[in-house]
PDB file of C-alpha atoms and ligand atoms in Angstrom:
ATOM      1  CA  MET A  46      -2.389  31.486  -2.997  1.00 92.00           C
ATOM      2  CA  ARG A  47       0.906  31.818  -4.983  1.00 97.00           C
ATOM      3  CA  CYS A  48       3.668  28.996  -5.574  1.00 98.00           C
ATOM      4  CA  ARG A  49       6.324  29.519  -2.905  1.00 97.00           C
ATOM      5  CA  LYS A  50       8.878  28.813  -5.986  1.00 97.00           C
ATOM      6  CA  CYS A  51       7.978  30.801  -8.786  1.00 98.00           C
ATOM      7  CA  GLY A  52       4.676  32.958  -7.529  1.00 97.00           C
ATOM      8  CA  GLN A  53       2.367  31.831 -10.427  1.00 97.00           C
ATOM      9  CA  LYS A  54      -1.145  30.550  -9.013  1.00 98.00           C
ATOM     10  CA  ALA A  55      -0.402  27.677  -6.537  1.00 98.00           C
ATOM     11  CA  VAL A  56      -3.015  24.656  -7.131  1.00 98.00           C
ATOM     12  CA  ILE A  57      -2.340  23.347  -3.552  1.00 98.00           C
ATOM     13  CA  ASN A  58      -1.259  24.472  -0.577  1.00 97.00           C
ATOM     14  CA  MET A  59      -0.689  22.082   2.019  1.00 96.00           C
ATOM     15  CA  ARG A  60      -0.705  23.735   5.574  1.00 92.00           C
ATOM     16  CA  GLN A  61       1.197  20.838   7.555  1.00 90.00           C
ATOM     17  CA  HIS A  62       4.142  21.982   5.619  1.00 93.00           C
ATOM     18  CA  LYS A  63       3.474  25.650   5.158  1.00 94.00           C
ATOM     19  CA  LEU A  64       3.763  24.937   1.103  1.00 97.00           C
ATOM     20  CA  ALA A  65       1.639  26.119  -1.624  1.00 98.00           C
ATOM     21  CA  LEU A  66       2.929  24.808  -5.502  1.00 98.00           C
ATOM     22  CA  CYS A  67       1.547  25.472  -9.016  1.00 98.00           C
ATOM     23  CA  LYS A  68       0.764  22.396 -10.929  1.00 98.00           C
ATOM     24  CA  GLU A  69       4.396  22.306 -12.429  1.00 98.00           C
ATOM     25  CA  HIS A  70       6.005  22.750  -9.260  1.00 98.00           C
ATOM     26  CA  TYR A  71       3.757  19.986  -7.137  1.00 98.00           C
ATOM     27  CA  LEU A  72       4.890  17.638  -9.832  1.00 98.00           C
ATOM     28  CA  GLU A  73       8.345  17.929  -9.422  1.00 98.00           C
ATOM     29  CA  TRP A  74       7.911  18.405  -5.839  1.00 98.00           C
ATOM     30  CA  ILE A  75       6.435  14.644  -5.197  1.00 98.00           C
ATOM     31  CA  PRO A  76       8.899  12.478  -7.351  1.00 98.00           C
ATOM     32  CA  GLN A  77      11.507  14.893  -5.452  1.00 98.00           C
ATOM     33  CA  GLN A  78      10.406  13.719  -1.481  1.00 98.00           C
ATOM     34  CA  THR A  79       9.343  10.282  -2.905  1.00 98.00           C
ATOM     35  CA  GLN A  80      13.332  10.029  -4.158  1.00 98.00           C
ATOM     36  CA  ARG A  81      13.943  11.576  -0.665  1.00 98.00           C
ATOM     37  CA  PHE A  82      11.553   9.202   1.300  1.00 98.00           C
ATOM     38  CA  ILE A  83      13.289   6.204  -0.916  1.00 98.00           C
ATOM     39  CA  GLU A  84      16.995   7.291   0.311  1.00 98.00           C
ATOM     40  CA  LYS A  85      16.100   8.129   3.806  1.00 98.00           C
ATOM     41  CA  TYR A  86      14.496   4.446   4.859  1.00 98.00           C
ATOM     42  CA  HIS A  87      16.596   2.573   2.485  1.00 98.00           C
ATOM     43  CA  MET A  88      13.767   1.328   0.610  1.00 98.00           C
ATOM     44  CA  PHE A  89      15.631  -0.395  -2.954  1.00 98.00           C
ATOM     45  CA  THR A  90      18.195   1.339  -5.151  1.00 98.00           C
ATOM     46  CA  SER A  91      18.092   1.639  -9.240  1.00 97.00           C
ATOM     47  CA  ASP A  92      19.667  -1.642  -9.417  1.00 98.00           C
ATOM     48  CA  GLU A  93      16.824  -3.848  -7.957  1.00 98.00           C
ATOM     49  CA  ARG A  94      14.171  -4.704  -9.588  1.00 98.00           C
ATOM     50  CA  VAL A  95      10.814  -3.279  -8.193  1.00 98.00           C
ATOM     51  CA  LEU A  96       7.303  -4.994  -8.174  1.00 98.00           C
ATOM     52  CA  VAL A  97       4.908  -2.247  -7.633  1.00 98.00           C
ATOM     53  CA  ALA A  98       1.414  -3.706  -6.068  1.00 98.00           C
ATOM     54  CA  VAL A  99      -1.546  -1.742  -8.310  1.00 98.00           C
ATOM     55  CA  SER A 100      -4.956  -1.967  -7.443  1.00 97.00           C
ATOM     56  CA  GLY A 101      -6.322   0.820 -10.277  1.00 98.00           C
ATOM     57  CA  GLY A 102      -6.867   3.395  -7.385  1.00 98.00           C
ATOM     58  CA  LYS A 103      -5.007   6.795  -7.267  1.00 98.00           C
ATOM     59  CA  ASP A 104      -2.388   5.713  -4.912  1.00 98.00           C
ATOM     60  CA  SER A 105      -0.438   2.956  -6.408  1.00 98.00           C
ATOM     61  CA  LEU A 106      -0.943   4.193  -9.972  1.00 98.00           C
ATOM     62  CA  ALA A 107       0.639   7.675  -8.840  1.00 98.00           C
ATOM     63  CA  LEU A 108       3.438   5.454  -7.279  1.00 98.00           C
ATOM     64  CA  TRP A 109       3.807   3.067 -10.335  1.00 98.00           C
ATOM     65  CA  ASP A 110       4.114   6.326 -12.472  1.00 98.00           C
ATOM     66  CA  VAL A 111       6.572   8.364 -10.107  1.00 98.00           C
ATOM     67  CA  LEU A 112       8.812   5.382  -9.598  1.00 98.00           C
ATOM     68  CA  VAL A 113       9.001   4.845 -13.517  1.00 98.00           C
ATOM     69  CA  ARG A 114       9.751   8.718 -13.612  1.00 98.00           C
ATOM     70  CA  LEU A 115      12.400   8.578 -11.320  1.00 98.00           C
ATOM     71  CA  GLY A 116      14.242   5.694 -13.672  1.00 98.00           C
ATOM     72  CA  TYR A 117      13.759   2.577 -11.193  1.00 98.00           C
ATOM     73  CA  GLN A 118      12.988  -0.532 -12.896  1.00 97.00           C
ATOM     74  CA  ALA A 119       9.592  -1.148 -11.839  1.00 98.00           C
ATOM     75  CA  ASP A 120       6.672  -3.235 -13.556  1.00 98.00           C
ATOM     76  CA  GLY A 121       3.312  -3.894 -11.943  1.00 98.00           C
ATOM     77  CA  LEU A 122       1.267  -6.421 -10.795  1.00 98.00           C
ATOM     78  CA  TYR A 123      -2.591  -6.747 -10.773  1.00 98.00           C
ATOM     79  CA  ILE A 124      -4.562  -9.152  -9.150  1.00 98.00           C
ATOM     80  CA  ASP A 125      -8.135  -9.807 -10.147  1.00 98.00           C
ATOM     81  CA  LEU A 126     -10.465 -10.328  -7.095  1.00 97.00           C
ATOM     82  CA  GLY A 127     -13.129 -10.996  -8.901  1.00 97.00           C
ATOM     83  CA  ILE A 128     -15.229  -8.514  -6.589  1.00 97.00           C
ATOM     84  CA  ASP A 129     -18.053  -6.812  -8.520  1.00 93.00           C
ATOM     85  CA  GLY A 130     -20.202  -4.731  -6.401  1.00 89.00           C
ATOM     86  CA  GLY A 131     -23.119  -3.866  -8.797  1.00 89.00           C
ATOM     87  CA  PHE A 132     -20.673  -1.799 -10.668  1.00 91.00           C
ATOM     88  CA  GLY A 133     -18.115  -4.511 -11.658  1.00 94.00           C
ATOM     89  CA  TYR A 134     -15.278  -2.918  -8.922  1.00 96.00           C
ATOM     90  CA  SER A 135     -13.033  -5.100 -10.366  1.00 97.00           C
ATOM     91  CA  SER A 136     -13.696  -5.241 -14.334  1.00 96.00           C
ATOM     92  CA  GLU A 137     -13.205  -1.694 -14.019  1.00 97.00           C
ATOM     93  CA  SER A 138      -9.728  -1.788 -11.798  1.00 98.00           C
ATOM     94  CA  HIS A 139      -8.673  -4.001 -14.248  1.00 98.00           C
ATOM     95  CA  ALA A 140      -9.181  -2.248 -17.393  1.00 98.00           C
ATOM     96  CA  LEU A 141      -7.833   1.249 -16.102  1.00 98.00           C
ATOM     97  CA  THR A 142      -5.038  -0.622 -15.052  1.00 98.00           C
ATOM     98  CA  VAL A 143      -4.238  -2.546 -18.486  1.00 98.00           C
ATOM     99  CA  ALA A 144      -4.814   1.111 -20.065  1.00 98.00           C
ATOM    100  CA  PHE A 145      -2.479   2.802 -17.502  1.00 98.00           C
ATOM    101  CA  ALA A 146       0.600   0.054 -18.300  1.00 98.00           C
ATOM    102  CA  GLU A 147      -0.267   0.219 -22.119  1.00 98.00           C
ATOM    103  CA  ALA A 148      -0.264   4.348 -22.561  1.00 98.00           C
ATOM    104  CA  ARG A 149       3.495   3.798 -21.036  1.00 97.00           C
ATOM    105  CA  GLY A 150       4.595   0.478 -22.417  1.00 98.00           C
ATOM    106  CA  LEU A 151       5.157  -0.764 -19.017  1.00 98.00           C
ATOM    107  CA  THR A 152       5.103  -4.148 -18.063  1.00 98.00           C
ATOM    108  CA  LEU A 153       2.318  -5.772 -15.880  1.00 98.00           C
ATOM    109  CA  HIS A 154       1.399  -8.800 -14.285  1.00 98.00           C
ATOM    110  CA  VAL A 155      -1.856  -9.929 -13.941  1.00 98.00           C
ATOM    111  CA  VAL A 156      -3.377 -12.597 -11.490  1.00 98.00           C
ATOM    112  CA  ASP A 157      -7.138 -13.641 -11.420  1.00 97.00           C
ATOM    113  CA  ILE A 158      -7.709 -15.221  -8.566  1.00 97.00           C
ATOM    114  CA  ALA A 159     -11.112 -16.771 -10.011  1.00 96.00           C
ATOM    115  CA  GLY A 160      -9.112 -18.351 -13.276  1.00 96.00           C
ATOM    116  CA  ASP A 161      -6.258 -19.431 -11.242  1.00 95.00           C
ATOM    117  CA  TYR A 162      -7.775 -21.185  -8.136  1.00 96.00           C
ATOM    118  CA  GLY A 163     -11.721 -21.628  -9.416  1.00 95.00           C
ATOM    119  CA  GLU A 164     -13.461 -19.094  -6.851  1.00 96.00           C
ATOM    120  CA  SER A 165     -13.438 -15.588  -6.575  1.00 96.00           C
ATOM    121  CA  ILE A 166     -12.184 -13.671  -3.284  1.00 96.00           C
ATOM    122  CA  PRO A 167     -16.076 -13.511  -2.182  1.00 95.00           C
ATOM    123  CA  GLU A 168     -16.492 -17.018  -3.479  1.00 95.00           C
ATOM    124  CA  ILE A 169     -13.635 -18.339  -1.054  1.00 95.00           C
ATOM    125  CA  ALA A 170     -14.590 -16.079   1.921  1.00 94.00           C
ATOM    126  CA  ARG A 171     -18.782 -17.826   1.646  1.00 92.00           C
ATOM    127  CA  ARG A 172     -17.324 -21.102   1.396  1.00 92.00           C
ATOM    128  CA  THR A 173     -15.547 -21.077   3.949  1.00 90.00           C
ATOM    129  CA  ARG A 174     -17.688 -18.297   6.368  1.00 87.00           C
ATOM    130  CA  ARG A 175     -14.501 -16.308   7.120  1.00 85.00           C
ATOM    131  CA  GLY A 176     -14.709 -12.515   8.057  1.00 77.00           C
ATOM    132  CA  LYS A 177     -18.859 -12.583   9.055  1.00 77.00           C
ATOM    133  CA  GLY A 178     -20.284 -11.410   6.069  1.00 78.00           C
ATOM    134  CA  LYS A 179     -16.941  -9.240   4.543  1.00 89.00           C
ATOM    135  CA  PRO A 180     -14.410 -11.098   2.606  1.00 94.00           C
ATOM    136  CA  CYS A 181     -11.575  -8.766   3.366  1.00 94.00           C
ATOM    137  CA  SER A 182      -9.897 -11.192   5.914  1.00 93.00           C
ATOM    138  CA  VAL A 183      -9.374 -13.743   3.217  1.00 96.00           C
ATOM    139  CA  CYS A 184      -8.965 -11.253   0.696  1.00 97.00           C
ATOM    140  CA  GLY A 185      -5.817  -9.727   2.603  1.00 96.00           C
ATOM    141  CA  LEU A 186      -4.308 -13.291   3.427  1.00 96.00           C
ATOM    142  CA  VAL A 187      -4.736 -14.178  -0.396  1.00 97.00           C
ATOM    143  CA  LYS A 188      -3.003 -10.782  -1.625  1.00 97.00           C
ATOM    144  CA  ARG A 189      -0.140 -11.017   0.646  1.00 96.00           C
ATOM    145  CA  HIS A 190       0.400 -14.774  -0.768  1.00 97.00           C
ATOM    146  CA  GLU A 191       0.139 -13.653  -4.494  1.00 98.00           C
ATOM    147  CA  MET A 192       2.046 -10.487  -4.379  1.00 98.00           C
ATOM    148  CA  ASN A 193       4.836 -12.846  -2.427  1.00 97.00           C
ATOM    149  CA  ARG A 194       4.460 -15.766  -4.765  1.00 97.00           C
ATOM    150  CA  ILE A 195       5.005 -13.535  -7.837  1.00 98.00           C
ATOM    151  CA  ALA A 196       7.899 -11.557  -6.151  1.00 97.00           C
ATOM    152  CA  ARG A 197       9.453 -14.430  -5.439  1.00 95.00           C
ATOM    153  CA  ASP A 198       8.883 -16.276  -8.931  1.00 95.00           C
ATOM    154  CA  LEU A 199       9.647 -13.744 -11.273  1.00 97.00           C
ATOM    155  CA  GLY A 200      12.984 -12.598  -9.120  1.00 96.00           C
ATOM    156  CA  TYR A 201      11.708  -9.282  -7.977  1.00 98.00           C
ATOM    157  CA  ASP A 202      14.043  -7.676  -4.892  1.00 97.00           C
ATOM    158  CA  VAL A 203      11.424  -5.758  -3.493  1.00 98.00           C
ATOM    159  CA  LEU A 204       7.641  -5.342  -3.317  1.00 98.00           C
ATOM    160  CA  ALA A 205       6.090  -1.207  -3.050  1.00 98.00           C
ATOM    161  CA  THR A 206       2.242  -0.712  -2.365  1.00 98.00           C
ATOM    162  CA  GLY A 207       0.759   2.766  -2.473  1.00 98.00           C
ATOM    163  CA  HIS A 208      -0.291   3.303   1.140  1.00 98.00           C
ATOM    164  CA  ASN A 209      -0.319   6.926   1.795  1.00 98.00           C
ATOM    165  CA  LEU A 210      -0.100   8.766   5.216  1.00 98.00           C
ATOM    166  CA  ASP A 211      -4.010   8.605   5.943  1.00 98.00           C
ATOM    167  CA  ASP A 212      -3.990   4.696   5.470  1.00 97.00           C
ATOM    168  CA  GLU A 213      -1.011   4.055   7.296  1.00 98.00           C
ATOM    169  CA  ALA A 214      -2.213   6.754  10.601  1.00 98.00           C
ATOM    170  CA  ALA A 215      -5.517   4.897  10.666  1.00 98.00           C
ATOM    171  CA  THR A 216      -3.393   1.386  10.498  1.00 97.00           C
ATOM    172  CA  LEU A 217      -1.488   2.890  13.628  1.00 98.00           C
ATOM    173  CA  PHE A 218      -4.458   3.860  15.330  1.00 98.00           C
ATOM    174  CA  GLY A 219      -6.119   0.718  15.245  1.00 96.00           C
ATOM    175  CA  ASN A 220      -3.042  -1.016  16.216  1.00 96.00           C
ATOM    176  CA  THR A 221      -2.425   1.192  18.850  1.00 96.00           C
ATOM    177  CA  MET A 222      -6.458   1.278  20.499  1.00 95.00           C
ATOM    178  CA  GLN A 223      -5.615  -2.510  20.743  1.00 94.00           C
ATOM    179  CA  TRP A 224      -1.941  -2.882  21.751  1.00 93.00           C
ATOM    180  CA  ALA A 225      -1.072  -5.325  19.017  1.00 92.00           C
ATOM    181  CA  GLY A 226       2.478  -5.131  19.488  1.00 89.00           C
ATOM    182  CA  GLY A 227       2.965  -7.574  17.144  1.00 88.00           C
ATOM    183  CA  TYR A 228       1.896  -5.208  14.103  1.00 91.00           C
ATOM    184  CA  LEU A 229       3.074  -2.492  15.738  1.00 94.00           C
ATOM    185  CA  ILE A 230       6.633  -3.693  15.486  1.00 92.00           C
ATOM    186  CA  ARG A 231       5.951  -4.642  11.712  1.00 93.00           C
ATOM    187  CA  GLN A 232       4.773  -1.154  11.094  1.00 96.00           C
ATOM    188  CA  GLY A 233       7.044   1.113   8.842  1.00 97.00           C
ATOM    189  CA  PRO A 234       7.861   2.325   5.641  1.00 98.00           C
ATOM    190  CA  VAL A 235      10.230  -0.605   4.937  1.00 98.00           C
ATOM    191  CA  LEU A 236       9.633  -4.174   6.334  1.00 97.00           C
ATOM    192  CA  PRO A 237      12.699  -6.813   5.657  1.00 96.00           C
ATOM    193  CA  ALA A 238      12.941  -9.778   3.672  1.00 95.00           C
ATOM    194  CA  SER A 239      12.941 -12.192   5.523  1.00 90.00           C
ATOM    195  CA  PRO A 240      13.144 -16.227   4.371  1.00 88.00           C
ATOM    196  CA  GLY A 241      10.647 -16.616   1.726  1.00 88.00           C
ATOM    197  CA  LEU A 242       9.056 -13.200   2.005  1.00 92.00           C
ATOM    198  CA  ALA A 243      10.297 -10.486  -0.518  1.00 94.00           C
ATOM    199  CA  ARG A 244      11.276  -7.030   1.145  1.00 98.00           C
ATOM    200  CA  LYS A 245       7.811  -4.384   1.529  1.00 98.00           C
ATOM    201  CA  VAL A 246       8.142  -0.916   0.957  1.00 98.00           C
ATOM    202  CA  LYS A 247       5.512   1.938   1.145  1.00 98.00           C
ATOM    203  CA  PRO A 248       7.446   4.935  -0.539  1.00 98.00           C
ATOM    204  CA  PHE A 249       4.056   7.130  -0.384  1.00 98.00           C
ATOM    205  CA  CYS A 250       3.929   6.616   3.452  1.00 98.00           C
ATOM    206  CA  ARG A 251       4.652  10.398   4.477  1.00 98.00           C
ATOM    207  CA  PHE A 252       2.277  11.657   1.974  1.00 98.00           C
ATOM    208  CA  TYR A 253      -1.511  13.057   2.995  1.00 98.00           C
ATOM    209  CA  GLU A 254      -4.161  11.307   1.035  1.00 97.00           C
ATOM    210  CA  ARG A 255      -5.132  14.817  -0.524  1.00 97.00           C
ATOM    211  CA  GLU A 256      -1.773  14.670  -2.002  1.00 98.00           C
ATOM    212  CA  THR A 257      -1.627  11.601  -4.138  1.00 98.00           C
ATOM    213  CA  ALA A 258      -5.058  12.406  -5.216  1.00 98.00           C
ATOM    214  CA  ALA A 259      -3.959  15.661  -6.466  1.00 98.00           C
ATOM    215  CA  TYR A 260      -0.875  14.440  -8.046  1.00 98.00           C
ATOM    216  CA  ALA A 261      -2.348  11.590 -10.103  1.00 98.00           C
ATOM    217  CA  LEU A 262      -5.471  14.104 -10.958  1.00 98.00           C
ATOM    218  CA  LEU A 263      -2.861  17.042 -12.284  1.00 98.00           C
ATOM    219  CA  ARG A 264      -0.590  13.890 -13.764  1.00 98.00           C
ATOM    220  CA  GLY A 265      -3.922  12.887 -15.253  1.00 98.00           C
ATOM    221  CA  ILE A 266      -3.773   9.647 -14.376  1.00 98.00           C
ATOM    222  CA  GLU A 267      -7.577   7.763 -15.084  1.00 98.00           C
ATOM    223  CA  TYR A 268      -8.126   5.625 -11.927  1.00 98.00           C
ATOM    224  CA  ILE A 269     -11.117   4.229 -10.317  1.00 97.00           C
ATOM    225  CA  TYR A 270     -13.166   6.828  -8.050  1.00 94.00           C
ATOM    226  CA  GLU A 271     -14.801   4.027  -5.940  1.00 93.00           C
ATOM    227  CA  GLU A 272     -13.376   2.146  -3.254  1.00 91.00           C
ATOM    228  CA  CYS A 273     -13.743  -1.334  -3.267  1.00 94.00           C
ATOM    229  CA  PRO A 274     -17.522  -1.707  -1.846  1.00 94.00           C
ATOM    230  CA  PHE A 275     -16.577  -4.631   0.848  1.00 94.00           C
ATOM    231  CA  SER A 276     -14.876  -1.147   2.536  1.00 92.00           C
ATOM    232  CA  VAL A 277     -17.783   0.120   3.413  1.00 88.00           C
ATOM    233  CA  GLY A 278     -18.378   0.808   7.081  1.00 86.00           C
ATOM    234  CA  ALA A 279     -14.563  -0.563   7.884  1.00 90.00           C
ATOM    235  CA  LYS A 280     -12.930   0.127  10.926  1.00 92.00           C
ATOM    236  CA  SER A 281     -10.272   1.985   9.145  1.00 93.00           C
ATOM    237  CA  ILE A 282     -12.421   4.264   7.715  1.00 94.00           C
ATOM    238  CA  HIS A 283     -13.898   5.287  11.160  1.00 95.00           C
ATOM    239  CA  TYR A 284     -10.391   6.422  12.094  1.00 97.00           C
ATOM    240  CA  LYS A 285      -9.341   7.827   9.307  1.00 97.00           C
ATOM    241  CA  GLU A 286     -12.766  10.381   9.597  1.00 97.00           C
ATOM    242  CA  LEU A 287     -11.473  10.828  13.312  1.00 97.00           C
ATOM    243  CA  LEU A 288      -7.814  11.553  12.522  1.00 98.00           C
ATOM    244  CA  ASN A 289      -9.341  14.421   9.858  1.00 97.00           C
ATOM    245  CA  GLN A 290     -10.996  15.924  12.714  1.00 97.00           C
ATOM    246  CA  LEU A 291      -7.648  15.905  14.536  1.00 97.00           C
ATOM    247  CA  GLU A 292      -5.816  17.258  11.379  1.00 96.00           C
ATOM    248  CA  LYS A 293      -8.740  20.130  10.782  1.00 95.00           C
ATOM    249  CA  ASP A 294      -7.991  21.575  14.142  1.00 95.00           C
ATOM    250  CA  SER A 295      -4.320  20.928  14.315  1.00 95.00           C
ATOM    251  CA  PRO A 296      -2.521  20.536  10.630  1.00 94.00           C
ATOM    252  CA  GLY A 297       0.235  18.274  10.905  1.00 96.00           C
ATOM    253  CA  ALA A 298      -1.044  16.073  13.580  1.00 97.00           C
ATOM    254  CA  LYS A 299      -1.528  12.736  11.284  1.00 97.00           C
ATOM    255  CA  LEU A 300       2.110  13.315  10.192  1.00 97.00           C
ATOM    256  CA  HIS A 301       3.246  13.851  14.007  1.00 97.00           C
ATOM    257  CA  PHE A 302       1.580  10.985  14.897  1.00 98.00           C
ATOM    258  CA  TYR A 303       3.216   8.862  12.427  1.00 98.00           C
ATOM    259  CA  LEU A 304       6.698  10.031  12.378  1.00 98.00           C
ATOM    260  CA  GLY A 305       6.526  10.311  16.371  1.00 97.00           C
ATOM    261  CA  PHE A 306       5.921   6.443  16.519  1.00 97.00           C
ATOM    262  CA  LEU A 307       8.598   6.027  13.757  1.00 97.00           C
ATOM    263  CA  LYS A 308      10.978   7.520  16.042  1.00 97.00           C
ATOM    264  CA  ALA A 309       9.752   5.801  18.907  1.00 95.00           C
ATOM    265  CA  LYS A 310      10.522   2.749  17.509  1.00 93.00           C
ATOM    266  CA  LYS A 311      13.927   3.497  16.171  1.00 93.00           C
ATOM    267  CA  GLU A 312      14.611   4.689  19.731  1.00 94.00           C
ATOM    268  CA  GLY A 313      13.387   0.981  20.976  1.00 90.00           C
ATOM    269  CA  LEU A 314      10.135   1.165  22.217  1.00 87.00           C
ATOM    270  CA  PHE A 315       8.835  -1.818  20.886  1.00 83.00           C
ATOM    271  CA  VAL A 316      10.809  -5.226  21.625  1.00 80.00           C
ATOM    272  CA  GLU A 317      10.190  -8.109  19.116  1.00 76.00           C
ATOM    273  CA  THR A 318       9.338 -10.728  21.690  1.00 72.00           C
ATOM    274  CA  LYS A 319      10.831 -14.553  21.006  1.00 66.00           C
ATOM    275  CA  GLU A 320       7.065 -15.762  19.778  1.00 63.00           C
ATOM    276  CA  GLU A 321       7.655 -13.128  16.715  1.00 63.00           C
ATOM    277  CA  ALA A 322      11.037 -14.175  16.232  1.00 63.00           C
ATOM    278  CA  VAL A 323       9.945 -17.615  15.590  1.00 60.00           C
ATOM    279  CA  ALA A 324       6.310 -16.960  14.446  1.00 68.00           C
ATOM    280  CA  LEU A 325       7.248 -17.925  10.504  1.00 72.00           C
ATOM    281  CA  LEU A 326       9.936 -20.930  10.718  1.00 83.00           C
ATOM    282  CA  HIS A 327       7.840 -23.782   9.149  1.00 92.00           C
ATOM    283  CA  THR A 328       8.047 -24.147   5.115  1.00 94.00           C
ATOM    284  CA  CYS A 329       4.296 -24.624   3.349  1.00 95.00           C
ATOM    285  CA  PRO A 330       5.222 -28.125   1.544  1.00 95.00           C
ATOM    286  CA  THR A 331       2.615 -27.010  -1.165  1.00 95.00           C
ATOM    287  CA  CYS A 332       3.460 -23.171  -2.124  1.00 94.00           C
ATOM    288  CA  GLY A 333       7.172 -22.992  -0.443  1.00 93.00           C
ATOM    289  CA  GLN A 334       5.990 -20.004   1.441  1.00 94.00           C
ATOM    290  CA  PRO A 335       6.999 -19.269   5.566  1.00 93.00           C
ATOM    291  CA  THR A 336       4.304 -20.395   7.597  1.00 93.00           C
ATOM    292  CA  SER A 337       3.650 -20.495  11.657  1.00 87.00           C
ATOM    293  CA  ALA A 338       2.783 -24.087  11.904  1.00 90.00           C
ATOM    294  CA  PRO A 339       3.689 -27.461  10.207  1.00 93.00           C
ATOM    295  CA  GLY A 340       1.274 -28.468   7.335  1.00 94.00           C
ATOM    296  CA  GLN A 341       0.028 -26.546   4.784  1.00 95.00           C
ATOM    297  CA  CYS A 342      -0.086 -22.567   5.352  1.00 95.00           C
ATOM    298  CA  ALA A 343      -3.448 -20.632   5.403  1.00 94.00           C
ATOM    299  CA  PHE A 344      -3.454 -19.856   2.245  1.00 96.00           C
ATOM    300  CA  CYS A 345      -3.129 -22.950   0.709  1.00 95.00           C
ATOM    301  CA  ARG A 346      -5.967 -24.379   3.141  1.00 93.00           C
ATOM    302  CA  LEU A 347      -8.408 -21.588   2.133  1.00 92.00           C
ATOM    303  CA  VAL A 348      -7.633 -22.501  -1.632  1.00 91.00           C
ATOM    304  CA  LYS A 349      -7.953 -26.013  -1.407  1.00 77.00           C
ATOM    305  CA  VAL A 350      -4.326 -26.896  -2.943  1.00 66.00           C
ATOM    306  CA  GLU A 351      -3.958 -30.077  -3.513  1.00 59.00           C
ATOM    307  CA  ALA A 352      -0.745 -31.337  -1.706  1.00 53.00           C
ATOM    308  CA  VAL A 353       2.133 -32.155  -3.692  1.00 48.00           C
TER     309      VAL A 353
HETATM  310  S1  Q46 B 640      -9.615  -5.962   1.758  1.00 97.47           S
HETATM  311 FE1  Q46 B 640     -11.770  -5.641   1.944  1.00 97.47          FE
HETATM  312 FE2  Q46 B 640      -9.931  -4.586   0.759  1.00 97.47          FE
HETATM  313 FE3  Q46 B 640     -10.362  -6.677   0.019  1.00 97.47          FE
HETATM  314  S2  Q46 B 640     -12.281  -7.054  -0.106  1.00 97.47           S
HETATM  315 FE4  Q46 B 640     -12.447  -4.933  -0.715  1.00 97.47          FE
HETATM  316  S3  Q46 B 640     -12.200  -3.674   1.014  1.00 97.47           S
HETATM  317  S4  Q46 B 640      -9.767  -5.121  -1.607  1.00 97.47           S
HETATM  318  S5  Q46 B 640      -8.337  -3.297   0.879  1.00 97.47           S
HETATM  319 ZN1   ZN B 641       5.674  27.289  -9.821  1.00 97.47          ZN
HETATM  320 ZN1   ZN B 642       0.977 -23.056   1.157  1.00 97.47          ZN
END
């Protein structure tokens, strides 16, 4: 297989794009495409400050690398969840993220959940008995809250996450299986800002996972290979396997599924209901973030932040 641009030996063949590229041209192609998606979906401009949520995994570190190369003002945010999993998942991903930032002279903000709130994510989940032995619902809630808090407190315009096409297609599949209208209407490359909540963007949402992995490897980015130990058995992993099966038989299936959804949404297939529009009308008296009911928000109740 030869590179479409220069005829050298290709390192990757993207059947869905009918495109094979050598290392040099692949490392150019990913940032070019990212820039195209940033503009196409009006994610942010070079005047805006971007906070990239980094987990130490390939997608988020590759995204941070690409945004910096494209000249954006992109700083990182690492949230230490305090998950061990027998191999020090959080400590290893923390160390790799710090090393990444230091080697490039980038600004990294770190939130240590156990240090700041007295309990790690698994400990909060155990105490509150949420999530049937899995801390994922607590984890998601805490991550969302802390990302917003840092973005707001430090004056960032936009929050960027490293979700790739495989993640987005699996989420879409799950939401469609349940016809979860409230989630479907909010899924997309950009979630606009709302009072108290920063704009959220996913600049890698059109890249397959193997494409972001290839970018990280070819760029020499050191990332944590292990997944979070609590992701084992997650529904999203099962959906990813199903979608991979589809993709194998018909290259481009995942991309069509996702892009078809975005198109249908744009054309008005989903309409926001009144309940969704007013869902976050109240303000938490403790942290100031929007919440669906009067009184403290779910985060402040969860971590038992004392009311002021
Ligand atoms: S939610 Fe669950 Fe993930 Fe949190 S506890 Fe691990 S698997 S990290 S995206
Ligand atoms: Zn080439
Ligand atoms: Zn609160």
